[in-house]
mmCIF file with all atom_site columns, N, CA and C in Angstrom:
data_model
loop_
_atom_site.group_PDB
_atom_site.id
_atom_site.type_symbol
_atom_site.label_atom_id
_atom_site.label_alt_id
_atom_site.label_comp_id
_atom_site.label_asym_id
_atom_site.label_entity_id
_atom_site.label_seq_id
_atom_site.pdbx_PDB_ins_code
_atom_site.Cartn_x
_atom_site.Cartn_y
_atom_site.Cartn_z
_atom_site.occupancy
_atom_site.B_iso_or_equiv
_atom_site.pdbx_formal_charge
_atom_site.auth_seq_id
_atom_site.auth_comp_id
_atom_site.auth_asym_id
_atom_site.auth_atom_id
_atom_site.pdbx_PDB_model_num
ATOM 1   N N  . MET A 1 1  ? 91.187 91.096 140.408 1.00 59.00 ? 132 MET A N  1
ATOM 2   C CA . MET A 1 1  ? 92.205 90.870 139.401 1.00 59.00 ? 132 MET A CA 1
ATOM 3   C C  . MET A 1 1  ? 92.615 89.399 139.342 1.00 59.00 ? 132 MET A C  1
ATOM 4   N N  . ALA A 1 2  ? 92.762 88.771 140.498 1.00 61.00 ? 133 ALA A N  1
ATOM 5   C CA . ALA A 1 2  ? 93.200 87.377 140.524 1.00 61.00 ? 133 ALA A CA 1
ATOM 6   C C  . ALA A 1 2  ? 92.145 86.459 139.913 1.00 61.00 ? 133 ALA A C  1
ATOM 7   N N  . SER A 1 3  ? 90.872 86.752 140.164 1.00 73.00 ? 134 SER A N  1
ATOM 8   C CA . SER A 1 3  ? 89.822 85.900 139.599 1.00 73.00 ? 134 SER A CA 1
ATOM 9   C C  . SER A 1 3  ? 89.778 86.033 138.079 1.00 73.00 ? 134 SER A C  1
ATOM 10  N N  . ASP A 1 4  ? 90.089 87.222 137.556 1.00 89.00 ? 135 ASP A N  1
ATOM 11  C CA . ASP A 1 4  ? 90.134 87.397 136.108 1.00 89.00 ? 135 ASP A CA 1
ATOM 12  C C  . ASP A 1 4  ? 91.250 86.553 135.506 1.00 89.00 ? 135 ASP A C  1
ATOM 13  N N  . LEU A 1 5  ? 92.390 86.482 136.178 1.00 91.00 ? 136 LEU A N  1
ATOM 14  C CA . LEU A 1 5  ? 93.488 85.669 135.673 1.00 91.00 ? 136 LEU A CA 1
ATOM 15  C C  . LEU A 1 5  ? 93.157 84.183 135.753 1.00 91.00 ? 136 LEU A C  1
ATOM 16  N N  . ARG A 1 6  ? 92.467 83.792 136.795 1.00 88.00 ? 137 ARG A N  1
ATOM 17  C CA . ARG A 1 6  ? 92.062 82.390 136.904 1.00 88.00 ? 137 ARG A CA 1
ATOM 18  C C  . ARG A 1 6  ? 91.050 82.034 135.818 1.00 88.00 ? 137 ARG A C  1
ATOM 19  N N  . ARG A 1 7  ? 90.106 82.942 135.594 1.00 90.00 ? 138 ARG A N  1
ATOM 20  C CA . ARG A 1 7  ? 89.118 82.705 134.552 1.00 90.00 ? 138 ARG A CA 1
ATOM 21  C C  . ARG A 1 7  ? 89.785 82.640 133.176 1.00 90.00 ? 138 ARG A C  1
ATOM 22  N N  . TYR A 1 8  ? 90.743 83.518 132.927 1.00 94.00 ? 139 TYR A N  1
ATOM 23  C CA . TYR A 1 8  ? 91.472 83.515 131.663 1.00 94.00 ? 139 TYR A CA 1
ATOM 24  C C  . TYR A 1 8  ? 92.262 82.216 131.497 1.00 94.00 ? 139 TYR A C  1
ATOM 25  N N  . ALA A 1 9  ? 92.912 81.768 132.563 1.00 91.00 ? 140 ALA A N  1
ATOM 26  C CA . ALA A 1 9  ? 93.660 80.510 132.503 1.00 91.00 ? 140 ALA A CA 1
ATOM 27  C C  . ALA A 1 9  ? 92.729 79.333 132.246 1.00 91.00 ? 140 ALA A C  1
ATOM 28  N N  . ARG A 1 10 ? 91.571 79.332 132.891 1.00 89.00 ? 141 ARG A N  1
ATOM 29  C CA . ARG A 1 10 ? 90.601 78.253 132.684 1.00 89.00 ? 141 ARG A CA 1
ATOM 30  C C  . ARG A 1 10 ? 90.097 78.258 131.239 1.00 89.00 ? 141 ARG A C  1
ATOM 31  N N  . GLN A 1 11 ? 89.780 79.446 130.720 1.00 94.00 ? 142 GLN A N  1
ATOM 32  C CA . GLN A 1 11 ? 89.320 79.545 129.331 1.00 94.00 ? 142 GLN A CA 1
ATOM 33  C C  . GLN A 1 11 ? 90.389 79.070 128.360 1.00 94.00 ? 142 GLN A C  1
ATOM 34  N N  . THR A 1 12 ? 91.643 79.443 128.633 1.00 96.00 ? 143 THR A N  1
ATOM 35  C CA . THR A 1 12 ? 92.737 79.034 127.765 1.00 96.00 ? 143 THR A CA 1
ATOM 36  C C  . THR A 1 12 ? 92.898 77.522 127.776 1.00 96.00 ? 143 THR A C  1
ATOM 37  N N  . ASN A 1 13 ? 92.820 76.922 128.952 1.00 94.00 ? 144 ASN A N  1
ATOM 38  C CA . ASN A 1 13 ? 92.944 75.466 129.046 1.00 94.00 ? 144 ASN A CA 1
ATOM 39  C C  . ASN A 1 13 ? 91.810 74.763 128.320 1.00 94.00 ? 144 ASN A C  1
ATOM 40  N N  . VAL A 1 14 ? 90.597 75.273 128.459 1.00 93.00 ? 145 VAL A N  1
ATOM 41  C CA . VAL A 1 14 ? 89.452 74.672 127.770 1.00 93.00 ? 145 VAL A CA 1
ATOM 42  C C  . VAL A 1 14 ? 89.631 74.786 126.262 1.00 93.00 ? 145 VAL A C  1
ATOM 43  N N  . ARG A 1 15 ? 90.083 75.917 125.796 1.00 97.00 ? 146 ARG A N  1
ATOM 44  C CA . ARG A 1 15 ? 90.287 76.098 124.354 1.00 97.00 ? 146 ARG A CA 1
ATOM 45  C C  . ARG A 1 15 ? 91.397 75.195 123.825 1.00 97.00 ? 146 ARG A C  1
ATOM 46  N N  . LEU A 1 16 ? 92.467 75.030 124.594 1.00 96.00 ? 147 LEU A N  1
ATOM 47  C CA . LEU A 1 16 ? 93.551 74.144 124.172 1.00 96.00 ? 147 LEU A CA 1
ATOM 48  C C  . LEU A 1 16 ? 93.079 72.692 124.081 1.00 96.00 ? 147 LEU A C  1
ATOM 49  N N  . VAL A 1 17 ? 92.326 72.251 125.068 1.00 93.00 ? 148 VAL A N  1
ATOM 50  C CA . VAL A 1 17 ? 91.816 70.876 125.047 1.00 93.00 ? 148 VAL A CA 1
ATOM 51  C C  . VAL A 1 17 ? 90.833 70.699 123.897 1.00 93.00 ? 148 VAL A C  1
ATOM 52  N N  . ALA A 1 18 ? 89.961 71.669 123.690 1.00 95.00 ? 149 ALA A N  1
ATOM 53  C CA . ALA A 1 18 ? 88.995 71.580 122.592 1.00 95.00 ? 149 ALA A CA 1
ATOM 54  C C  . ALA A 1 18 ? 89.714 71.548 121.241 1.00 95.00 ? 149 ALA A C  1
ATOM 55  N N  . GLY A 1 19 ? 90.733 72.369 121.085 1.00 96.00 ? 150 GLY A N  1
ATOM 56  C CA . GLY A 1 19 ? 91.509 72.361 119.841 1.00 96.00 ? 150 GLY A CA 1
ATOM 57  C C  . GLY A 1 19 ? 92.225 71.049 119.617 1.00 96.00 ? 150 GLY A C  1
ATOM 58  N N  . PHE A 1 20 ? 92.792 70.491 120.693 1.00 95.00 ? 151 PHE A N  1
ATOM 59  C CA . PHE A 1 20 ? 93.457 69.196 120.587 1.00 95.00 ? 151 PHE A CA 1
ATOM 60  C C  . PHE A 1 20 ? 92.482 68.113 120.159 1.00 95.00 ? 151 PHE A C  1
ATOM 61  N N  . LEU A 1 21 ? 91.310 68.083 120.788 1.00 94.00 ? 152 LEU A N  1
ATOM 62  C CA . LEU A 1 21 ? 90.321 67.064 120.450 1.00 94.00 ? 152 LEU A CA 1
ATOM 63  C C  . LEU A 1 21 ? 89.814 67.241 119.023 1.00 94.00 ? 152 LEU A C  1
ATOM 64  N N  . LEU A 1 22 ? 89.625 68.482 118.613 1.00 95.00 ? 153 LEU A N  1
ATOM 65  C CA . LEU A 1 22 ? 89.182 68.750 117.245 1.00 95.00 ? 153 LEU A CA 1
ATOM 66  C C  . LEU A 1 22 ? 90.214 68.251 116.238 1.00 95.00 ? 153 LEU A C  1
ATOM 67  N N  . ILE A 1 23 ? 91.477 68.558 116.487 1.00 96.00 ? 154 ILE A N  1
ATOM 68  C CA . ILE A 1 23 ? 92.538 68.092 115.587 1.00 96.00 ? 154 ILE A CA 1
ATOM 69  C C  . ILE A 1 23 ? 92.618 66.570 115.606 1.00 96.00 ? 154 ILE A C  1
ATOM 70  N N  . LEU A 1 24 ? 92.546 65.984 116.796 1.00 93.00 ? 155 LEU A N  1
ATOM 71  C CA . LEU A 1 24 ? 92.637 64.532 116.921 1.00 93.00 ? 155 LEU A CA 1
ATOM 72  C C  . LEU A 1 24 ? 91.525 63.839 116.143 1.00 93.00 ? 155 LEU A C  1
ATOM 73  N N  . PHE A 1 25 ? 90.300 64.298 116.305 1.00 95.00 ? 156 PHE A N  1
ATOM 74  C CA . PHE A 1 25 ? 89.179 63.625 115.661 1.00 95.00 ? 156 PHE A CA 1
ATOM 75  C C  . PHE A 1 25 ? 89.079 63.966 114.181 1.00 95.00 ? 156 PHE A C  1
ATOM 76  N N  . VAL A 1 26 ? 89.228 65.221 113.824 1.00 96.00 ? 157 VAL A N  1
ATOM 77  C CA . VAL A 1 26 ? 89.054 65.607 112.423 1.00 96.00 ? 157 VAL A CA 1
ATOM 78  C C  . VAL A 1 26 ? 90.249 65.166 111.577 1.00 96.00 ? 157 VAL A C  1
ATOM 79  N N  . ILE A 1 27 ? 91.440 65.541 111.996 1.00 96.00 ? 158 ILE A N  1
ATOM 80  C CA . ILE A 1 27 ? 92.624 65.200 111.198 1.00 96.00 ? 158 ILE A CA 1
ATOM 81  C C  . ILE A 1 27 ? 92.945 63.713 111.325 1.00 96.00 ? 158 ILE A C  1
ATOM 82  N N  . GLY A 1 28 ? 92.973 63.227 112.574 1.00 94.00 ? 159 GLY A N  1
ATOM 83  C CA . GLY A 1 28 ? 93.338 61.835 112.794 1.00 94.00 ? 159 GLY A CA 1
ATOM 84  C C  . GLY A 1 28 ? 92.362 60.870 112.148 1.00 94.00 ? 159 GLY A C  1
ATOM 85  N N  . ASP A 1 29 ? 91.104 61.023 112.460 1.00 95.00 ? 160 ASP A N  1
ATOM 86  C CA . ASP A 1 29 ? 90.104 60.118 111.894 1.00 95.00 ? 160 ASP A CA 1
ATOM 87  C C  . ASP A 1 29 ? 89.916 60.382 110.403 1.00 95.00 ? 160 ASP A C  1
ATOM 88  N N  . GLY A 1 30 ? 90.091 61.619 109.987 1.00 96.00 ? 161 GLY A N  1
ATOM 89  C CA . GLY A 1 30 ? 90.015 61.929 108.558 1.00 96.00 ? 161 GLY A CA 1
ATOM 90  C C  . GLY A 1 30 ? 91.104 61.239 107.764 1.00 96.00 ? 161 GLY A C  1
ATOM 91  N N  . LEU A 1 31 ? 92.309 61.187 108.323 1.00 96.00 ? 162 LEU A N  1
ATOM 92  C CA . LEU A 1 31 ? 93.396 60.480 107.644 1.00 96.00 ? 162 LEU A CA 1
ATOM 93  C C  . LEU A 1 31 ? 93.127 58.978 107.590 1.00 96.00 ? 162 LEU A C  1
ATOM 94  N N  . ILE A 1 32 ? 92.578 58.441 108.662 1.00 97.00 ? 163 ILE A N  1
ATOM 95  C CA . ILE A 1 32 ? 92.221 57.020 108.645 1.00 97.00 ? 163 ILE A CA 1
ATOM 96  C C  . ILE A 1 32 ? 91.194 56.760 107.557 1.00 97.00 ? 163 ILE A C  1
ATOM 97  N N  . TRP A 1 33 ? 90.201 57.645 107.472 1.00 97.00 ? 164 TRP A N  1
ATOM 98  C CA . TRP A 1 33 ? 89.157 57.512 106.434 1.00 97.00 ? 164 TRP A CA 1
ATOM 99  C C  . TRP A 1 33 ? 89.792 57.556 105.037 1.00 97.00 ? 164 TRP A C  1
ATOM 100 N N  . TRP A 1 34 ? 90.656 58.526 104.841 1.00 97.00 ? 165 TRP A N  1
ATOM 101 C CA . TRP A 1 34 ? 91.271 58.727 103.532 1.00 97.00 ? 165 TRP A CA 1
ATOM 102 C C  . TRP A 1 34 ? 92.158 57.543 103.139 1.00 97.00 ? 165 TRP A C  1
ATOM 103 N N  . LEU A 1 35 ? 92.934 57.025 104.098 1.00 97.00 ? 166 LEU A N  1
ATOM 104 C CA . LEU A 1 35 ? 93.876 55.960 103.781 1.00 97.00 ? 166 LEU A CA 1
ATOM 105 C C  . LEU A 1 35 ? 93.242 54.572 103.756 1.00 97.00 ? 166 LEU A C  1
ATOM 106 N N  . TYR A 1 36 ? 92.302 54.308 104.675 1.00 97.00 ? 167 TYR A N  1
ATOM 107 C CA . TYR A 1 36 ? 91.816 52.944 104.845 1.00 97.00 ? 167 TYR A CA 1
ATOM 108 C C  . TYR A 1 36 ? 90.324 52.757 104.584 1.00 97.00 ? 167 TYR A C  1
ATOM 109 N N  . GLY A 1 37 ? 89.567 53.849 104.527 1.00 97.00 ? 168 GLY A N  1
ATOM 110 C CA . GLY A 1 37 ? 88.151 53.708 104.220 1.00 97.00 ? 168 GLY A CA 1
ATOM 111 C C  . GLY A 1 37 ? 87.241 53.965 105.408 1.00 97.00 ? 168 GLY A C  1
ATOM 112 N N  . ARG A 1 38 ? 85.943 53.865 105.116 1.00 97.00 ? 169 ARG A N  1
ATOM 113 C CA . ARG A 1 38 ? 84.917 54.226 106.081 1.00 97.00 ? 169 ARG A CA 1
ATOM 114 C C  . ARG A 1 38 ? 84.879 53.299 107.293 1.00 97.00 ? 169 ARG A C  1
ATOM 115 N N  . GLU A 1 39 ? 84.994 52.004 107.060 1.00 97.00 ? 170 GLU A N  1
ATOM 116 C CA . GLU A 1 39 ? 84.906 51.048 108.164 1.00 97.00 ? 170 GLU A CA 1
ATOM 117 C C  . GLU A 1 39 ? 86.046 51.232 109.155 1.00 97.00 ? 170 GLU A C  1
ATOM 118 N N  . ALA A 1 40 ? 87.244 51.441 108.627 1.00 97.00 ? 171 ALA A N  1
ATOM 119 C CA . ALA A 1 40 ? 88.403 51.657 109.501 1.00 97.00 ? 171 ALA A CA 1
ATOM 120 C C  . ALA A 1 40 ? 88.271 52.976 110.263 1.00 97.00 ? 171 ALA A C  1
ATOM 121 N N  . ALA A 1 41 ? 87.716 53.994 109.622 1.00 97.00 ? 172 ALA A N  1
ATOM 122 C CA . ALA A 1 41 ? 87.518 55.274 110.297 1.00 97.00 ? 172 ALA A CA 1
ATOM 123 C C  . ALA A 1 41 ? 86.510 55.137 111.431 1.00 97.00 ? 172 ALA A C  1
ATOM 124 N N  . PHE A 1 42 ? 85.479 54.342 111.209 1.00 97.00 ? 173 PHE A N  1
ATOM 125 C CA . PHE A 1 42 ? 84.499 54.108 112.269 1.00 97.00 ? 173 PHE A CA 1
ATOM 126 C C  . PHE A 1 42 ? 85.145 53.389 113.447 1.00 97.00 ? 173 PHE A C  1
ATOM 127 N N  . LEU A 1 43 ? 85.952 52.383 113.172 1.00 97.00 ? 174 LEU A N  1
ATOM 128 C CA . LEU A 1 43 ? 86.653 51.678 114.243 1.00 97.00 ? 174 LEU A CA 1
ATOM 129 C C  . LEU A 1 43 ? 87.647 52.605 114.934 1.00 97.00 ? 174 LEU A C  1
ATOM 130 N N  . GLY A 1 44 ? 88.301 53.457 114.174 1.00 96.00 ? 175 GLY A N  1
ATOM 131 C CA . GLY A 1 44 ? 89.205 54.437 114.767 1.00 96.00 ? 175 GLY A CA 1
ATOM 132 C C  . GLY A 1 44 ? 88.461 55.391 115.691 1.00 96.00 ? 175 GLY A C  1
ATOM 133 N N  . LEU A 1 45 ? 87.274 55.798 115.301 1.00 96.00 ? 176 LEU A N  1
ATOM 134 C CA . LEU A 1 45 ? 86.449 56.666 116.140 1.00 96.00 ? 176 LEU A CA 1
ATOM 135 C C  . LEU A 1 45 ? 86.048 55.954 117.428 1.00 96.00 ? 176 LEU A C  1
ATOM 136 N N  . VAL A 1 46 ? 85.679 54.695 117.308 1.00 97.00 ? 177 VAL A N  1
ATOM 137 C CA . VAL A 1 46 ? 85.324 53.914 118.499 1.00 97.00 ? 177 VAL A CA 1
ATOM 138 C C  . VAL A 1 46 ? 86.524 53.803 119.433 1.00 97.00 ? 177 VAL A C  1
ATOM 139 N N  . CYS A 1 47 ? 87.693 53.539 118.888 1.00 96.00 ? 178 CYS A N  1
ATOM 140 C CA . CYS A 1 47 ? 88.903 53.423 119.709 1.00 96.00 ? 178 CYS A CA 1
ATOM 141 C C  . CYS A 1 47 ? 89.272 54.760 120.352 1.00 96.00 ? 178 CYS A C  1
ATOM 142 N N  . LEU A 1 48 ? 89.119 55.854 119.622 1.00 95.00 ? 179 LEU A N  1
ATOM 143 C CA . LEU A 1 48 ? 89.407 57.168 120.196 1.00 95.00 ? 179 LEU A CA 1
ATOM 144 C C  . LEU A 1 48 ? 88.463 57.470 121.353 1.00 95.00 ? 179 LEU A C  1
ATOM 145 N N  . LEU A 1 49 ? 87.196 57.179 121.175 1.00 95.00 ? 180 LEU A N  1
ATOM 146 C CA . LEU A 1 49 ? 86.225 57.424 122.247 1.00 95.00 ? 180 LEU A CA 1
ATOM 147 C C  . LEU A 1 49 ? 86.481 56.528 123.447 1.00 95.00 ? 180 LEU A C  1
ATOM 148 N N  . ALA A 1 50 ? 86.829 55.275 123.199 1.00 96.00 ? 181 ALA A N  1
ATOM 149 C CA . ALA A 1 50 ? 87.132 54.362 124.303 1.00 96.00 ? 181 ALA A CA 1
ATOM 150 C C  . ALA A 1 50 ? 88.384 54.804 125.048 1.00 96.00 ? 181 ALA A C  1
ATOM 151 N N  . GLY A 1 51 ? 89.353 55.319 124.326 1.00 95.00 ? 182 GLY A N  1
ATOM 152 C CA . GLY A 1 51 ? 90.574 55.799 124.962 1.00 95.00 ? 182 GLY A CA 1
ATOM 153 C C  . GLY A 1 51 ? 90.364 57.072 125.765 1.00 95.00 ? 182 GLY A C  1
ATOM 154 N N  . LEU A 1 52 ? 89.418 57.894 125.338 1.00 94.00 ? 183 LEU A N  1
ATOM 155 C CA . LEU A 1 52 ? 89.138 59.142 126.049 1.00 94.00 ? 183 LEU A CA 1
ATOM 156 C C  . LEU A 1 52 ? 88.178 58.961 127.220 1.00 94.00 ? 183 LEU A C  1
ATOM 157 N N  . ALA A 1 53 ? 87.484 57.845 127.267 1.00 96.00 ? 184 ALA A N  1
ATOM 158 C CA . ALA A 1 53 ? 86.491 57.629 128.319 1.00 96.00 ? 184 ALA A CA 1
ATOM 159 C C  . ALA A 1 53 ? 87.080 57.741 129.732 1.00 96.00 ? 184 ALA A C  1
ATOM 160 N N  . PRO A 1 54 ? 88.215 57.115 130.036 1.00 96.00 ? 185 PRO A N  1
ATOM 161 C CA . PRO A 1 54 ? 88.760 57.282 131.390 1.00 96.00 ? 185 PRO A CA 1
ATOM 162 C C  . PRO A 1 54 ? 89.132 58.730 131.704 1.00 96.00 ? 185 PRO A C  1
ATOM 163 N N  . LEU A 1 55 ? 89.674 59.438 130.724 1.00 93.00 ? 186 LEU A N  1
ATOM 164 C CA . LEU A 1 55 ? 90.030 60.836 130.951 1.00 93.00 ? 186 LEU A CA 1
ATOM 165 C C  . LEU A 1 55 ? 88.792 61.690 131.209 1.00 93.00 ? 186 LEU A C  1
ATOM 166 N N  . ILE A 1 56 ? 87.738 61.427 130.486 1.00 94.00 ? 187 ILE A N  1
ATOM 167 C CA . ILE A 1 56 ? 86.489 62.170 130.675 1.00 94.00 ? 187 ILE A CA 1
ATOM 168 C C  . ILE A 1 56 ? 85.901 61.872 132.053 1.00 94.00 ? 187 ILE A C  1
ATOM 169 N N  . LEU A 1 57 ? 85.943 60.615 132.466 1.00 96.00 ? 188 LEU A N  1
ATOM 170 C CA . LEU A 1 57 ? 85.436 60.257 133.792 1.00 96.00 ? 188 LEU A CA 1
ATOM 171 C C  . LEU A 1 57 ? 86.242 60.918 134.905 1.00 96.00 ? 188 LEU A C  1
ATOM 172 N N  . ILE A 1 58 ? 87.556 60.957 134.764 1.00 97.00 ? 189 ILE A N  1
ATOM 173 C CA . ILE A 1 58 ? 88.408 61.609 135.770 1.00 97.00 ? 189 ILE A CA 1
ATOM 174 C C  . ILE A 1 58 ? 88.116 63.106 135.805 1.00 97.00 ? 189 ILE A C  1
ATOM 175 N N  . ALA A 1 59 ? 88.004 63.734 134.639 1.00 92.00 ? 190 ALA A N  1
ATOM 176 C CA . ALA A 1 59 ? 87.714 65.171 134.587 1.00 92.00 ? 190 ALA A CA 1
ATOM 177 C C  . ALA A 1 59 ? 86.351 65.472 135.197 1.00 92.00 ? 190 ALA A C  1
ATOM 178 N N  . LEU A 1 60 ? 85.365 64.630 134.937 1.00 96.00 ? 191 LEU A N  1
ATOM 179 C CA . LEU A 1 60 ? 84.032 64.808 135.509 1.00 96.00 ? 191 LEU A CA 1
ATOM 180 C C  . LEU A 1 60 ? 84.073 64.679 137.032 1.00 96.00 ? 191 LEU A C  1
ATOM 181 N N  . PHE A 1 61 ? 84.797 63.691 137.521 1.00 97.00 ? 192 PHE A N  1
ATOM 182 C CA . PHE A 1 61 ? 84.941 63.502 138.958 1.00 97.00 ? 192 PHE A CA 1
ATOM 183 C C  . PHE A 1 61 ? 85.617 64.724 139.610 1.00 97.00 ? 192 PHE A C  1
ATOM 184 N N  . LEU A 1 62 ? 86.679 65.226 138.995 1.00 95.00 ? 193 LEU A N  1
ATOM 185 C CA . LEU A 1 62 ? 87.369 66.394 139.555 1.00 95.00 ? 193 LEU A CA 1
ATOM 186 C C  . LEU A 1 62 ? 86.497 67.636 139.512 1.00 95.00 ? 193 LEU A C  1
ATOM 187 N N  . TRP A 1 63 ? 85.681 67.790 138.462 1.00 92.00 ? 194 TRP A N  1
ATOM 188 C CA . TRP A 1 63 ? 84.784 68.939 138.364 1.00 92.00 ? 194 TRP A CA 1
ATOM 189 C C  . TRP A 1 63 ? 83.725 68.888 139.465 1.00 92.00 ? 194 TRP A C  1
ATOM 190 N N  . ILE A 1 64 ? 83.153 67.699 139.690 1.00 97.00 ? 195 ILE A N  1
ATOM 191 C CA . ILE A 1 64 ? 82.162 67.549 140.759 1.00 97.00 ? 195 ILE A CA 1
ATOM 192 C C  . ILE A 1 64 ? 82.809 67.798 142.117 1.00 97.00 ? 195 ILE A C  1
ATOM 193 N N  . LEU A 1 65 ? 84.007 67.291 142.310 1.00 96.00 ? 196 LEU A N  1
ATOM 194 C CA . LEU A 1 65 ? 84.732 67.506 143.554 1.00 96.00 ? 196 LEU A CA 1
ATOM 195 C C  . LEU A 1 65 ? 85.000 68.989 143.779 1.00 96.00 ? 196 LEU A C  1
ATOM 196 N N  . ASP A 1 66 ? 85.340 69.713 142.727 1.00 92.00 ? 197 ASP A N  1
ATOM 197 C CA . ASP A 1 66 ? 85.561 71.154 142.827 1.00 92.00 ? 197 ASP A CA 1
ATOM 198 C C  . ASP A 1 66 ? 84.277 71.877 143.214 1.00 92.00 ? 197 ASP A C  1
ATOM 199 N N  . LEU A 1 67 ? 83.143 71.471 142.657 1.00 93.00 ? 198 LEU A N  1
ATOM 200 C CA . LEU A 1 67 ? 81.866 72.083 143.026 1.00 93.00 ? 198 LEU A CA 1
ATOM 201 C C  . LEU A 1 67 ? 81.548 71.851 144.498 1.00 93.00 ? 198 LEU A C  1
ATOM 202 N N  . VAL A 1 68 ? 81.801 70.646 144.984 1.00 95.00 ? 199 VAL A N  1
ATOM 203 C CA . VAL A 1 68 ? 81.541 70.331 146.390 1.00 95.00 ? 199 VAL A CA 1
ATOM 204 C C  . VAL A 1 68 ? 82.441 71.169 147.306 1.00 95.00 ? 199 VAL A C  1
ATOM 205 N N  . VAL A 1 69 ? 83.691 71.291 146.956 1.00 94.00 ? 200 VAL A N  1
ATOM 206 C CA . VAL A 1 69 ? 84.618 72.084 147.768 1.00 94.00 ? 200 VAL A CA 1
ATOM 207 C C  . VAL A 1 69 ? 84.211 73.550 147.771 1.00 94.00 ? 200 VAL A C  1
ATOM 208 N N  . GLN A 1 70 ? 83.820 74.098 146.626 1.00 91.00 ? 201 GLN A N  1
ATOM 209 C CA . GLN A 1 70 ? 83.402 75.482 146.576 1.00 91.00 ? 201 GLN A CA 1
ATOM 210 C C  . GLN A 1 70 ? 82.152 75.735 147.398 1.00 91.00 ? 201 GLN A C  1
ATOM 211 N N  . ARG A 1 71 ? 81.211 74.815 147.377 1.00 93.00 ? 202 ARG A N  1
ATOM 212 C CA . ARG A 1 71 ? 79.993 74.975 148.206 1.00 93.00 ? 202 ARG A CA 1
ATOM 213 C C  . ARG A 1 71 ? 80.310 74.918 149.681 1.00 93.00 ? 202 ARG A C  1
ATOM 214 N N  . ASN A 1 72 ? 81.174 74.000 150.081 1.00 92.00 ? 203 ASN A N  1
ATOM 215 C CA . ASN A 1 72 ? 81.526 73.883 151.496 1.00 92.00 ? 203 ASN A CA 1
ATOM 216 C C  . ASN A 1 72 ? 82.370 75.051 151.963 1.00 92.00 ? 203 ASN A C  1
ATOM 217 N N  . ARG A 1 73 ? 83.167 75.612 151.096 1.00 89.00 ? 204 ARG A N  1
ATOM 218 C CA . ARG A 1 73 ? 83.993 76.756 151.454 1.00 89.00 ? 204 ARG A CA 1
ATOM 219 C C  . ARG A 1 73 ? 83.119 78.009 151.628 1.00 89.00 ? 204 ARG A C  1
ATOM 220 N N  . ALA A 1 74 ? 82.102 78.153 150.790 1.00 78.00 ? 205 ALA A N  1
ATOM 221 C CA . ALA A 1 74 ? 81.219 79.330 150.859 1.00 78.00 ? 205 ALA A CA 1
ATOM 222 C C  . ALA A 1 74 ? 80.267 79.243 152.031 1.00 78.00 ? 205 ALA A C  1
ATOM 223 N N  . GLY A 1 75 ? 79.855 78.053 152.389 1.00 67.00 ? 206 GLY A N  1
ATOM 224 C CA . GLY A 1 75 ? 78.830 77.891 153.422 1.00 67.00 ? 206 GLY A CA 1
ATOM 225 C C  . GLY A 1 75 ? 79.392 77.577 154.732 1.00 67.00 ? 206 GLY A C  1
#
């Protein structure tokens, strides 16, 4: 039962982050495109990706760390 709740919480968190990113990129960059044009939207996309890069690196590091801990705990 506890693992089902953990899996549900993990799925919910992934869906929330995916929804946030979808809204950020589609609505945010779409508004930039609509108001300022294609070139500004491209620069906005570059800035969004550059801003998310540290967060993605931290999340990747924590995911790898979690895999290492799970392997050491099982073995």
